[in-house]
């Protein structure tokens, strides 16, 4: 995890110099692909290690990435094509009886950029293959069922990329911070969440969980912008300030959520989110890696291709 340096601009030290000097000396045939600017793959650089101090995270850091914003945006555009191709394979796999799926879980306080990830990362793939669901305060109907009911209903069907904007983890976040359940009750959720996710993984779903972490200063700026701009007012909720006042409690809740619900079946990745371009690039990498891990080819034709060509030629 990227630790807060003493006094830092947030940029990983020497990243720019490293990139440009390498470019200068590299022989022509060794010109680096943009992907090479990951000095450590995102899935390694961001994977939560139990016991890490979340309060020491540098929210403006760019862990694993040795390039700057322009290179990051260039790589994201290139990855977008790969991501779309991989997602189409997944969709084709589902259409032909396959049972695999991918679930991207996004957590993070208001203004951490969850919606931006949905628009800019998930937005790069074909929407017909995406099952997106945002989880807010449970509705009356949802409250009549156990808390996993609405989650189960929103799980991606085979062949789909599921995206959760907030999730079942709110049961150990807002529920804890706002004391919506007694301690004894919400404490049980850690093991319930893990058992649930093991079951989902066993059914063929690759789970990728990303927590976006924004600094208090950056959050204030983003909230101010929401208040300043009429086109952002719809995103603002007066309760956002209440959440801001409870940031220390949220920090403790996130710390324990990460420590207790990051598992082999459903690991957490912690993404510094003060630099939106980095958070988007990082989640793109995590998602691309998850889809690649399925190793799906194109389903073979269930008809005689030569015969169909001949039939078409006759028309
Ligand atoms: P937003 O993401 O801005 O649409 O806000 C959704 C709101 O729903 C947030 O304030 C969350 O804290 C709240 N929320 C999400 N899940 C739960 C839950 N299980 N119980 C209570 N509140 C929740
Ligand atoms: Mg909100």
XYZ file of C-alpha atoms in Angstrom, residues 103-118 122 131-138 142 147-148 150-152 154-156 162-178 180 193 196-197 207-212 214 219 223 226 234-244 246-247 250 253-254 257 268:
83
model
C -18.641 -8.920 -10.110
C -17.035 -5.536 -9.507
C -17.865 -4.200 -6.044
C -17.231 -0.494 -5.487
C -17.080 0.999 -2.026
C -16.013 4.429 -0.836
C -17.559 7.433 0.870
C -19.512 10.088 -1.034
C -17.400 11.878 -3.655
C -14.809 9.084 -3.746
C -15.594 8.614 -7.433
C -17.646 5.413 -7.593
C -19.986 6.906 -10.173
C -17.031 8.068 -12.259
C -15.667 4.522 -12.300
C -19.003 3.269 -13.560
C -17.524 0.161 -17.030
C -25.793 -5.663 -14.683
C -25.356 -2.484 -12.670
C -26.890 -1.872 -9.290
C -26.511 0.959 -6.797
C -27.410 0.245 -3.175
C -28.958 2.985 -1.091
C -30.984 3.060 2.099
C -33.014 -0.174 1.984
C -36.039 -4.720 1.062
C -29.991 -7.863 4.161
C -28.517 -10.187 1.548
C -31.441 -7.478 -2.444
C -27.804 -8.360 -3.015
C -28.582 -11.889 -4.238
C -28.632 -8.207 -8.155
C -25.860 -10.781 -8.663
C -24.653 -11.054 -12.255
C -22.045 -7.190 -12.422
C -21.274 -3.810 -10.900
C -22.259 -2.878 -7.364
C -22.099 0.810 -6.438
C -21.994 0.255 -2.647
C -22.850 -3.213 -1.521
C -23.520 -5.702 1.260
C -20.456 -4.216 2.962
C -22.553 -1.214 3.995
C -23.783 -3.613 6.656
C -20.469 -3.098 8.481
C -20.048 0.552 7.393
C -23.057 2.881 7.594
C -24.906 0.353 9.746
C -22.019 0.406 12.222
C -21.289 4.126 12.117
C -24.932 5.193 12.383
C -28.526 1.070 12.867
C -20.253 -11.634 4.255
C -21.772 -15.367 1.169
C -18.915 -14.324 -1.096
C -15.247 -11.053 -7.439
C -13.175 -7.881 -7.557
C -13.702 -5.474 -4.675
C -12.330 -1.954 -4.839
C -12.450 0.614 -2.062
C -11.829 4.146 -3.297
C -10.300 10.092 -1.016
C -13.620 15.391 -0.401
C -18.497 18.677 -2.094
C -21.287 20.038 -5.999
C -28.519 16.538 -7.894
C -25.495 14.646 -6.586
C -25.408 16.571 -3.332
C -27.190 15.395 -0.239
C -27.184 17.469 2.973
C -26.348 14.212 4.780
C -22.988 14.242 2.959
C -21.816 16.782 5.558
C -22.927 14.459 8.368
C -20.834 11.701 6.832
C -17.923 14.122 6.661
C -18.035 11.094 10.990
C -14.924 10.470 8.883
C -15.822 5.643 8.814
C -15.167 0.929 9.953
C -13.331 0.715 6.611
C -14.025 -4.172 6.872
C -10.114 -6.071 -1.492
